[in-house]
GROMACS .gro file of C-alpha atoms in nm:
model
  393
    1MET     CA    1  -8.514  -7.022   9.821
    2THR     CA    2  -8.836  -6.963   9.620
    3VAL     CA    3  -9.051  -7.017   9.927
    4ASP     CA    4  -8.863  -6.783  10.146
    5VAL     CA    5  -8.902  -6.519   9.855
    6ALA     CA    6  -9.287  -6.582   9.851
    7ALA     CA    7  -9.319  -6.522  10.220
    8ARG     CA    8  -9.111  -6.194  10.182
    9LEU     CA    9  -9.363  -6.086   9.919
   10ARG     CA   10  -9.671  -6.180  10.123
   11ALA     CA   11  -9.516  -5.976  10.405
   12ALA     CA   12  -9.444  -5.689  10.170
   13ARG     CA   13  -9.780  -5.667  10.003
   14GLY     CA   14  -9.881  -5.382  10.248
   15GLY     CA   15  -9.600  -5.131  10.153
   16ARG     CA   16  -9.406  -5.052   9.826
   17LEU     CA   17  -9.116  -4.961  10.027
   18ARG     CA   18  -9.076  -5.331  10.187
   19ARG     CA   19  -9.168  -5.469   9.847
   20ALA     CA   20  -8.887  -5.302   9.705
   21ARG     CA   21  -8.647  -5.392   9.974
   22ALA     CA   22  -8.752  -5.772   9.951
   23THR     CA   23  -8.672  -5.747   9.586
   24ILE     CA   24  -8.349  -5.590   9.658
   25VAL     CA   25  -8.240  -5.861   9.907
   26LEU     CA   26  -8.362  -6.141   9.629
   27ALA     CA   27  -8.140  -5.945   9.375
   28LEU     CA   28  -7.837  -5.978   9.591
   29ARG     CA   29  -7.889  -6.318   9.697
   30MET     CA   30  -7.932  -6.423   9.317
   31MET     CA   31  -7.607  -6.254   9.254
   32LEU     CA   32  -7.432  -6.445   9.543
   33TYR     CA   33  -7.573  -6.804   9.444
   34ASP     CA   34  -7.450  -6.782   9.079
   35LYS     CA   35  -7.063  -6.685   9.190
   36PRO     CA   36  -6.925  -6.784   8.832
   37LYS     CA   37  -7.150  -6.524   8.683
   38LEU     CA   38  -7.084  -6.270   8.945
   39ILE     CA   39  -6.687  -6.321   8.904
   40GLY     CA   40  -6.723  -6.323   8.536
   41THR     CA   41  -6.945  -5.993   8.526
   42THR     CA   42  -6.738  -5.802   8.786
   43LEU     CA   43  -6.426  -5.878   8.561
   44GLY     CA   44  -6.577  -5.732   8.267
   45VAL     CA   45  -6.646  -5.412   8.463
   46VAL     CA   46  -6.295  -5.436   8.607
   47PHE     CA   47  -6.160  -5.453   8.253
   48ALA     CA   48  -6.340  -5.170   8.121
   49VAL     CA   49  -6.238  -4.954   8.408
   50VAL     CA   50  -5.877  -5.029   8.407
   51LEU     CA   51  -5.845  -4.978   8.042
   52ALA     CA   52  -6.067  -4.682   8.039
   53ALA     CA   53  -5.927  -4.530   8.337
   54GLN     CA   54  -5.557  -4.600   8.263
   55GLN     CA   55  -5.551  -4.446   7.912
   56LEU     CA   56  -5.766  -4.138   8.036
   57GLY     CA   57  -5.498  -4.107   8.315
   58VAL     CA   58  -5.199  -4.123   8.068
   59LEU     CA   59  -5.381  -3.871   7.862
   60PHE     CA   60  -5.406  -3.629   8.159
   61GLY     CA   61  -5.060  -3.703   8.218
   62LEU     CA   62  -4.928  -3.599   7.890
   63LEU     CA   63  -5.173  -3.314   7.866
   64GLN     CA   64  -5.030  -3.188   8.207
   65LYS     CA   65  -4.665  -3.217   8.091
   66ASN     CA   66  -4.708  -2.982   7.797
   67THR     CA   67  -4.941  -2.720   8.000
   68MET     CA   68  -4.734  -2.744   8.317
   69PHE     CA   69  -4.511  -2.419   8.211
   70VAL     CA   70  -4.809  -2.215   8.166
   71ASP     CA   71  -4.950  -2.319   8.497
   72ASN     CA   72  -4.639  -2.277   8.708
   73ALA     CA   73  -4.496  -1.951   8.519
   74ARG     CA   74  -4.713  -1.727   8.794
   75ALA     CA   75  -4.829  -1.490   8.520
   76GLN     CA   76  -5.176  -1.392   8.471
   77LEU     CA   77  -5.150  -1.280   8.138
   78TRP     CA   78  -4.955  -1.375   7.833
   79ILE     CA   79  -4.803  -1.168   7.551
   80VAL     CA   80  -4.728  -1.432   7.268
   81PRO     CA   81  -4.678  -1.446   6.889
   82PRO     CA   82  -4.990  -1.475   6.700
   83ASN     CA   83  -5.157  -1.830   6.706
   84THR     CA   84  -4.909  -1.982   6.980
   85SER     CA   85  -5.019  -2.296   7.102
   86GLN     CA   86  -4.712  -2.424   7.286
   87THR     CA   87  -4.470  -2.299   7.527
   88ALA     CA   88  -4.167  -2.371   7.308
   89PRO     CA   89  -3.902  -2.217   7.084
   90GLY     CA   90  -4.055  -2.037   6.787
   91GLN     CA   91  -4.141  -1.703   6.691
   92ARG     CA   92  -3.984  -1.414   6.852
   93LEU     CA   93  -4.109  -1.085   6.999
   94SER     CA   94  -3.960  -0.731   7.001
   95THR     CA   95  -3.853  -0.618   7.342
   96ALA     CA   96  -4.058  -0.296   7.259
   97LEU     CA   97  -4.344  -0.508   7.368
   98LEU     CA   98  -4.218  -0.530   7.725
   99ASP     CA   99  -4.172  -0.164   7.727
  100GLN     CA  100  -4.551  -0.126   7.629
  101ALA     CA  101  -4.668  -0.391   7.893
  102ARG     CA  102  -4.483  -0.203   8.158
  103ALA     CA  103  -4.652   0.120   8.085
  104THR     CA  104  -5.011  -0.033   8.078
  105PRO     CA  105  -5.212   0.076   8.358
  106GLY     CA  106  -5.310  -0.220   8.564
  107VAL     CA  107  -4.993  -0.409   8.510
  108ALA     CA  108  -4.798  -0.481   8.830
  109VAL     CA  109  -4.507  -0.676   8.645
  110ALA     CA  110  -4.401  -0.761   8.289
  111ALA     CA  111  -4.132  -1.022   8.265
  112PRO     CA  112  -3.929  -1.095   7.983
  113LEU     CA  113  -3.896  -1.510   7.870
  114LEU     CA  114  -3.672  -1.622   7.629
  115MET     CA  115  -3.684  -1.993   7.484
  116VAL     CA  116  -3.408  -2.142   7.274
  117GLY     CA  117  -3.366  -2.489   7.142
  118THR     CA  118  -3.003  -2.602   7.174
  119SER     CA  119  -2.785  -2.951   7.259
  120VAL     CA  120  -2.580  -3.060   7.512
  121THR     CA  121  -2.254  -3.199   7.424
  122LYS     CA  122  -2.161  -3.494   7.623
  123PRO     CA  123  -1.809  -3.593   7.743
  124GLY     CA  124  -1.787  -3.906   7.565
  125GLY     CA  125  -1.910  -3.791   7.242
  126GLY     CA  126  -2.265  -3.697   7.085
  127SER     CA  127  -2.513  -3.465   7.224
  128GLU     CA  128  -2.870  -3.436   7.364
  129ALA     CA  129  -3.121  -3.174   7.280
  130THR     CA  130  -3.264  -2.934   7.543
  131THR     CA  131  -3.471  -2.616   7.548
  132LEU     CA  132  -3.303  -2.308   7.716
  133VAL     CA  133  -3.540  -2.086   7.941
  134GLY     CA  134  -3.395  -1.759   8.000
  135PHE     CA  135  -3.586  -1.553   8.268
  136ASP     CA  136  -3.552  -1.238   8.475
  137LEU     CA  137  -3.396  -1.354   8.811
  138ASP     CA  138  -3.508  -1.030   9.002
  139LEU     CA  139  -3.883  -1.096   8.872
  140GLY     CA  140  -3.888  -1.464   8.895
  141LEU     CA  141  -4.185  -1.547   8.653
  142GLY     CA  142  -4.106  -1.826   8.422
  143GLY     CA  143  -3.837  -1.952   8.647
  144PRO     CA  144  -3.796  -2.328   8.775
  145TRP     CA  145  -4.003  -2.500   8.993
  146ASN     CA  146  -3.984  -2.856   9.124
  147ILE     CA  147  -3.639  -2.784   9.249
  148VAL     CA  148  -3.458  -3.112   9.378
  149ALA     CA  149  -3.109  -2.958   9.410
  150GLY     CA  150  -2.925  -2.633   9.410
  151ASP     CA  151  -3.056  -2.299   9.450
  152VAL     CA  152  -3.210  -2.034   9.200
  153ALA     CA  153  -2.970  -1.771   9.334
  154ALA     CA  154  -2.695  -1.957   9.197
  155LEU     CA  155  -2.823  -1.871   8.854
  156ARG     CA  156  -2.668  -1.536   8.904
  157GLY     CA  157  -2.317  -1.667   8.855
  158PRO     CA  158  -2.172  -1.684   8.506
  159ASP     CA  159  -2.250  -1.950   8.277
  160ALA     CA  160  -2.486  -2.133   8.532
  161LEU     CA  161  -2.748  -2.370   8.449
  162PHE     CA  162  -3.049  -2.602   8.599
  163PHE     CA  163  -3.090  -2.910   8.433
  164GLU     CA  164  -3.364  -3.192   8.449
  165ASP     CA  165  -3.250  -3.443   8.732
  166ALA     CA  166  -3.415  -3.733   8.519
  167GLN     CA  167  -3.207  -3.667   8.244
  168ARG     CA  168  -2.872  -3.671   8.436
  169GLU     CA  169  -2.755  -3.994   8.310
  170LYS     CA  170  -2.838  -3.894   7.919
  171PHE     CA  171  -2.659  -3.549   7.951
  172GLY     CA  172  -2.330  -3.775   8.065
  173GLY     CA  173  -2.362  -3.810   8.436
  174LEU     CA  174  -2.441  -3.476   8.535
  175ASN     CA  175  -2.375  -3.370   8.907
  176LEU     CA  176  -2.371  -3.037   9.101
  177GLY     CA  177  -2.060  -2.844   8.944
  178SER     CA  178  -2.006  -3.052   8.621
  179VAL     CA  179  -1.912  -2.864   8.316
  180ARG     CA  180  -2.090  -2.928   8.002
  181GLU     CA  181  -2.063  -2.759   7.658
  182VAL     CA  182  -2.425  -2.624   7.523
  183GLY     CA  183  -2.446  -2.444   7.207
  184GLY     CA  184  -2.052  -2.405   7.177
  185HIS     CA  185  -2.020  -2.255   7.528
  186LYS     CA  186  -1.890  -2.394   7.854
  187VAL     CA  187  -2.175  -2.406   8.124
  188ARG     CA  188  -2.159  -2.512   8.504
  189VAL     CA  189  -2.467  -2.715   8.650
  190VAL     CA  190  -2.565  -2.536   8.993
  191GLY     CA  191  -2.914  -2.681   9.018
  192PHE     CA  192  -3.160  -2.969   8.933
  193THR     CA  193  -3.543  -2.988   8.848
  194TRP     CA  194  -3.778  -3.283   8.843
  195GLY     CA  195  -4.056  -3.384   8.600
  196LEU     CA  196  -4.002  -3.050   8.376
  197GLN     CA  197  -4.015  -3.251   8.056
  198PRO     CA  198  -4.289  -3.185   7.795
  199PHE     CA  199  -4.325  -3.388   7.476
  200GLY     CA  200  -3.985  -3.229   7.334
  201PRO     CA  201  -3.675  -3.169   7.493
  202PRO     CA  202  -3.656  -3.095   7.885
  203PHE     CA  203  -3.628  -2.753   8.036
  204SER     CA  204  -3.290  -2.609   8.129
  205PHE     CA  205  -3.316  -2.294   8.311
  206ALA     CA  206  -3.073  -1.990   8.334
  207ASP     CA  207  -3.061  -1.631   8.355
  208LEU     CA  208  -3.211  -1.416   8.045
  209ASP     CA  209  -2.863  -1.279   7.957
  210THR     CA  210  -2.703  -1.629   7.983
  211VAL     CA  211  -2.951  -1.771   7.742
  212ARG     CA  212  -2.924  -1.500   7.491
  213ASP     CA  213  -2.538  -1.568   7.495
  214LEU     CA  214  -2.572  -1.942   7.463
  215GLY     CA  215  -2.837  -1.920   7.174
  216ASP     CA  216  -2.684  -1.626   7.016
  217VAL     CA  217  -3.009  -1.436   7.035
  218PRO     CA  218  -3.019  -1.065   6.981
  219SER     CA  219  -3.078  -0.818   7.258
  220ASP     CA  220  -3.384  -0.692   7.149
  221GLN     CA  221  -3.587  -1.027   7.082
  222LEU     CA  222  -3.757  -1.216   7.343
  223SER     CA  223  -4.023  -1.520   7.319
  224PHE     CA  224  -4.299  -1.413   7.553
  225VAL     CA  225  -4.385  -1.155   7.800
  226LEU     CA  226  -4.520  -1.258   8.146
  227VAL     CA  227  -4.766  -1.019   8.295
  228THR     CA  228  -4.906  -0.984   8.656
  229LEU     CA  229  -5.165  -0.738   8.738
  230THR     CA  230  -5.237  -0.499   9.038
  231PRO     CA  231  -5.490  -0.600   9.290
  232ASP     CA  232  -5.767  -0.393   9.154
  233ALA     CA  233  -5.706  -0.446   8.785
  234ASP     CA  234  -5.982  -0.609   8.565
  235PRO     CA  235  -5.802  -0.862   8.370
  236ALA     CA  236  -6.031  -0.812   8.074
  237VAL     CA  237  -5.972  -0.463   8.065
  238VAL     CA  238  -5.595  -0.493   8.090
  239ALA     CA  239  -5.598  -0.752   7.825
  240ALA     CA  240  -5.786  -0.550   7.600
  241GLU     CA  241  -5.537  -0.238   7.641
  242LEU     CA  242  -5.248  -0.465   7.610
  243ALA     CA  243  -5.369  -0.604   7.272
  244ALA     CA  244  -5.429  -0.249   7.174
  245ARG     CA  245  -5.051  -0.108   7.255
  246CYS     CA  246  -4.893  -0.459   7.132
  247PRO     CA  247  -4.997  -0.482   6.741
  248GLY     CA  248  -4.843  -0.796   6.594
  249ALA     CA  249  -4.863  -0.989   6.923
  250GLU     CA  250  -5.157  -1.183   7.086
  251VAL     CA  251  -5.249  -1.134   7.460
  252ILE     CA  252  -5.405  -1.449   7.623
  253SER     CA  253  -5.467  -1.528   8.003
  254THR     CA  254  -5.310  -1.831   8.180
  255THR     CA  255  -5.658  -2.006   8.153
  256ALA     CA  256  -5.710  -1.956   7.772
  257PHE     CA  257  -5.350  -2.034   7.703
  258HIS     CA  258  -5.384  -2.371   7.902
  259ASP     CA  259  -5.692  -2.458   7.726
  260ARG     CA  260  -5.557  -2.387   7.366
  261ILE     CA  261  -5.300  -2.612   7.443
  262VAL     CA  262  -5.491  -2.903   7.550
  263SER     CA  263  -5.742  -2.829   7.268
  264THR     CA  264  -5.454  -2.827   7.020
  265LEU     CA  265  -5.329  -3.157   7.137
  266LEU     CA  266  -5.645  -3.321   7.168
  267ARG     CA  267  -5.729  -3.228   6.784
  268GLN     CA  268  -5.410  -3.388   6.717
  269GLN     CA  269  -5.277  -3.762   6.750
  270LEU     CA  270  -5.367  -3.736   7.109
  271GLY     CA  271  -5.732  -3.708   7.111
  272ILE     CA  272  -5.764  -3.972   6.841
  273THR     CA  273  -5.531  -4.247   7.002
  274PHE     CA  274  -5.655  -4.219   7.365
  275GLY     CA  275  -6.022  -4.167   7.266
  276THR     CA  276  -6.021  -4.498   7.046
  277SER     CA  277  -5.847  -4.680   7.318
  278THR     CA  278  -6.084  -4.555   7.596
  279ALA     CA  279  -6.414  -4.655   7.394
  280PHE     CA  280  -6.246  -4.968   7.297
  281GLY     CA  281  -6.228  -5.064   7.665
  282LEU     CA  282  -6.573  -4.966   7.728
  283VAL     CA  283  -6.734  -5.144   7.462
  284ILE     CA  284  -6.555  -5.462   7.557
  285GLY     CA  285  -6.667  -5.398   7.929
  286PHE     CA  286  -7.022  -5.364   7.773
  287ILE     CA  287  -7.023  -5.655   7.582
  288ILE     CA  288  -6.906  -5.896   7.855
  289VAL     CA  289  -7.148  -5.736   8.101
  290ALA     CA  290  -7.443  -5.766   7.858
  291LEU     CA  291  -7.355  -6.115   7.759
  292SER     CA  292  -7.293  -6.231   8.150
  293MET     CA  293  -7.652  -6.079   8.272
  294PHE     CA  294  -7.841  -6.219   7.944
  295SER     CA  295  -7.690  -6.567   8.016
  296ALA     CA  296  -7.774  -6.537   8.377
  297VAL     CA  297  -8.138  -6.471   8.288
  298ILE     CA  298  -8.146  -6.760   8.026
  299ASP     CA  299  -7.990  -6.998   8.283
  300ASN     CA  300  -8.254  -6.890   8.552
  301LEU     CA  301  -8.570  -6.864   8.336
  302ARG     CA  302  -8.763  -7.113   8.547
  303GLU     CA  303  -8.678  -6.931   8.848
  304TYR     CA  304  -8.795  -6.595   8.707
  305GLY     CA  305  -9.115  -6.770   8.583
  306THR     CA  306  -9.157  -6.876   8.930
  307LEU     CA  307  -9.115  -6.534   9.060
  308LYS     CA  308  -9.394  -6.405   8.842
  309ALA     CA  309  -9.614  -6.698   8.935
  310ILE     CA  310  -9.598  -6.599   9.300
  311GLY     CA  311  -9.665  -6.243   9.235
  312LEU     CA  312  -9.378  -6.053   9.116
  313THR     CA  313  -9.449  -5.772   8.857
  314SER     CA  314  -9.256  -5.730   8.558
  315TRP     CA  315  -9.127  -5.404   8.741
  316ASP     CA  316  -9.000  -5.585   9.019
  317LEU     CA  317  -8.785  -5.817   8.810
  318THR     CA  318  -8.660  -5.510   8.625
  319ARG     CA  319  -8.574  -5.349   8.973
  320MET     CA  320  -8.376  -5.650   9.053
  321LEU     CA  321  -8.182  -5.646   8.720
  322ILE     CA  322  -8.127  -5.258   8.768
  323VAL     CA  323  -7.974  -5.341   9.141
  324GLN     CA  324  -7.756  -5.594   9.006
  325SER     CA  325  -7.634  -5.370   8.741
  326ILE     CA  326  -7.555  -5.108   9.006
  327VAL     CA  327  -7.363  -5.344   9.229
  328TYR     CA  328  -7.150  -5.492   8.961
  329ALA     CA  329  -7.066  -5.129   8.834
  330LEU     CA  330  -6.978  -5.030   9.193
  331LEU     CA  331  -6.762  -5.308   9.279
  332GLY     CA  332  -6.594  -5.352   8.934
  333SER     CA  333  -6.536  -4.957   8.968
  334LEU     CA  334  -6.389  -5.004   9.306
  335ILE     CA  335  -6.145  -5.313   9.222
  336GLY     CA  336  -6.083  -5.134   8.874
  337LEU     CA  337  -5.973  -4.789   9.013
  338GLY     CA  338  -5.753  -4.966   9.306
  339LEU     CA  339  -5.567  -5.150   9.023
  340VAL     CA  340  -5.511  -4.831   8.806
  341ALA     CA  341  -5.385  -4.640   9.133
  342ALA     CA  342  -5.143  -4.905   9.191
  343MET     CA  343  -5.014  -4.939   8.849
  344SER     CA  344  -5.017  -4.545   8.817
  345ALA     CA  345  -4.794  -4.552   9.137
  346GLY     CA  346  -4.550  -4.827   8.994
  347ILE     CA  347  -4.474  -4.631   8.676
  348ARG     CA  348  -4.466  -4.294   8.800
  349SER     CA  349  -4.163  -4.125   8.647
  350ALA     CA  350  -4.028  -3.797   8.522
  351ASN     CA  351  -4.115  -3.872   8.177
  352LEU     CA  352  -4.465  -4.017   8.229
  353VAL     CA  353  -4.713  -3.945   8.509
  354VAL     CA  354  -5.038  -4.103   8.498
  355ILE     CA  355  -5.279  -3.845   8.667
  356ILE     CA  356  -5.620  -3.972   8.801
  357PRO     CA  357  -5.820  -3.664   8.902
  358ARG     CA  358  -6.069  -3.679   9.160
  359THR     CA  359  -6.358  -3.593   8.882
  360LEU     CA  360  -6.269  -3.922   8.699
  361VAL     CA  361  -6.278  -4.108   9.045
  362LEU     CA  362  -6.606  -3.979   9.091
  363ALA     CA  363  -6.757  -3.990   8.750
  364THR     CA  364  -6.638  -4.371   8.690
  365PRO     CA  365  -6.887  -4.556   8.897
  366ILE     CA  366  -7.174  -4.325   8.776
  367ILE     CA  367  -7.069  -4.400   8.394
  368MET     CA  368  -6.999  -4.764   8.468
  369ALA     CA  369  -7.367  -4.792   8.646
  370VAL     CA  370  -7.522  -4.640   8.333
  371LEU     CA  371  -7.314  -4.891   8.112
  372CYS     CA  372  -7.408  -5.193   8.319
  373MET     CA  373  -7.808  -5.077   8.292
  374LEU     CA  374  -7.775  -5.024   7.916
  375ALA     CA  375  -7.592  -5.391   7.890
  376SER     CA  376  -7.908  -5.551   8.099
  377VAL     CA  377  -8.121  -5.410   7.830
  378LEU     CA  378  -8.132  -5.764   7.646
  379ALA     CA  379  -8.205  -5.930   7.983
  380LEU     CA  380  -8.450  -5.712   8.061
  381ARG     CA  381  -8.660  -5.757   7.742
  382ARG     CA  382  -8.629  -6.126   7.799
  383VAL     CA  383  -8.771  -6.099   8.145
  384ARG     CA  384  -9.081  -5.866   8.052
  385LYS     CA  385  -9.157  -6.124   7.780
  386LEU     CA  386  -9.154  -6.408   8.047
  387GLU     CA  387  -9.479  -6.594   8.084
  388PRO     CA  388  -9.538  -6.746   8.450
  389GLY     CA  389  -9.723  -7.038   8.340
  390MET     CA  390  -9.384  -7.191   8.186
  391VAL     CA  391  -9.325  -7.298   8.526
  392PHE     CA  392  -9.604  -7.559   8.475
  393ARG     CA  393  -9.510  -7.704   8.147
   0.00000   0.00000   0.00000
C-alpha cells in the first residue's frame, strides 16, 4: 500500500487538488483496511446518536403533549389569568372579559373556554381523572381535534361528551353510546379523540354549558378567552388594546403562550433530566471515538512515519484524520438515526410520541462531525509530533 501511496503522491505534486484527493483516498483505504477499528468507532458514534436523539425525541414529544392544546385551538390571541403557564384547570376569569374582547376593534371572534378537573366513575367501582373542556359549539375555538369516532355536532345533545380513545379501557370499556357518571351526573359518550393527553389527565370535550353543569361552575366564570383577528388587524395593536380593556388578565399570542409552556417545562425537571441524558450519550460517544482514533494511530505509527518519510506533510496527515472523522460521523449518524426512527415507530402511542424534527435530523451529522473531529485531537497531536526517521530505526 505504501508504494502505491508514494506513486500517488508523486503524481499529485503538480496540483494541490490532486494531492488532497490522494490523501482522502488513502484515508478511506486505511479505514477499510482496519475493519475492527472501523466497526468499533462507528458503533461509538451510533451509540451517541441513538441515546442523544432518542432522549431529545422523547423530550420533544412530551413538550408537544403539553403545547398541543394551544397549537390546535385555532386562536391567535389568548386572554388568560396572570402568569398562566399551561392549559389546565386553575384560576378563573370573569365573563365580562369576553364582552370586552368582542367589543375590541380588530377582533373577529372571541370565544369562551372552560376547563374543569373531575373524575369518571367506572361501572365496576373506582374512578379515573379527566379534564373537561367546555367550548362554544357555534364558534368552534378550543374544540376537539384528532377525532377518530363520532361527530362534533353530536355534542349539541344533552350531557354528551367526547373522550380520549386511548383511555377507553381505563374508563371501564367505553364505546359510542356508553353511559358514565362524571362529577355526579350521567353523561353519554358520543365520540373519541386520539392522543389528547398531556402530563395530567386526558381531555374530554363537551358543550360549554354542559361542562358548567358537570363542574358546578357559576355562569359568570370561565378559564380562557380565545381570540381570532380580522384580516386587516395588527396583532400587536389589538393585543395592547385588549390588555387595556382587560385589567386583571393577561393577553398573550399563541406563539408566546406556546414558548412559555416550553420554557416552563424545560426549567423544571424535564430540562435537567433529558439534558443530562443527552449530554451523557454525547460524552460516551466522544470518549469511544477519541480512544478508537488514538488507538488506530498508535497501532500504525510506522505506517504514518513512512508516509511522512515519502513526502506527506503534517497537514496531509491531519486532513486524513479529519476525513476519517467526517466519514465516521456520517456513517454513524445514518445508522443511528435509522435505529431511532425504527424505535420511535415501535413505541408510538397516545401516551408517548417520540418526535424527531427535521432540524434534528439535519443537525445530527453536523454535530457528530464536530464531535468526531474534536475527538481526534489526541491522535492529531501524536501524528504531528511523529518523526519520519523512526522508520529507519
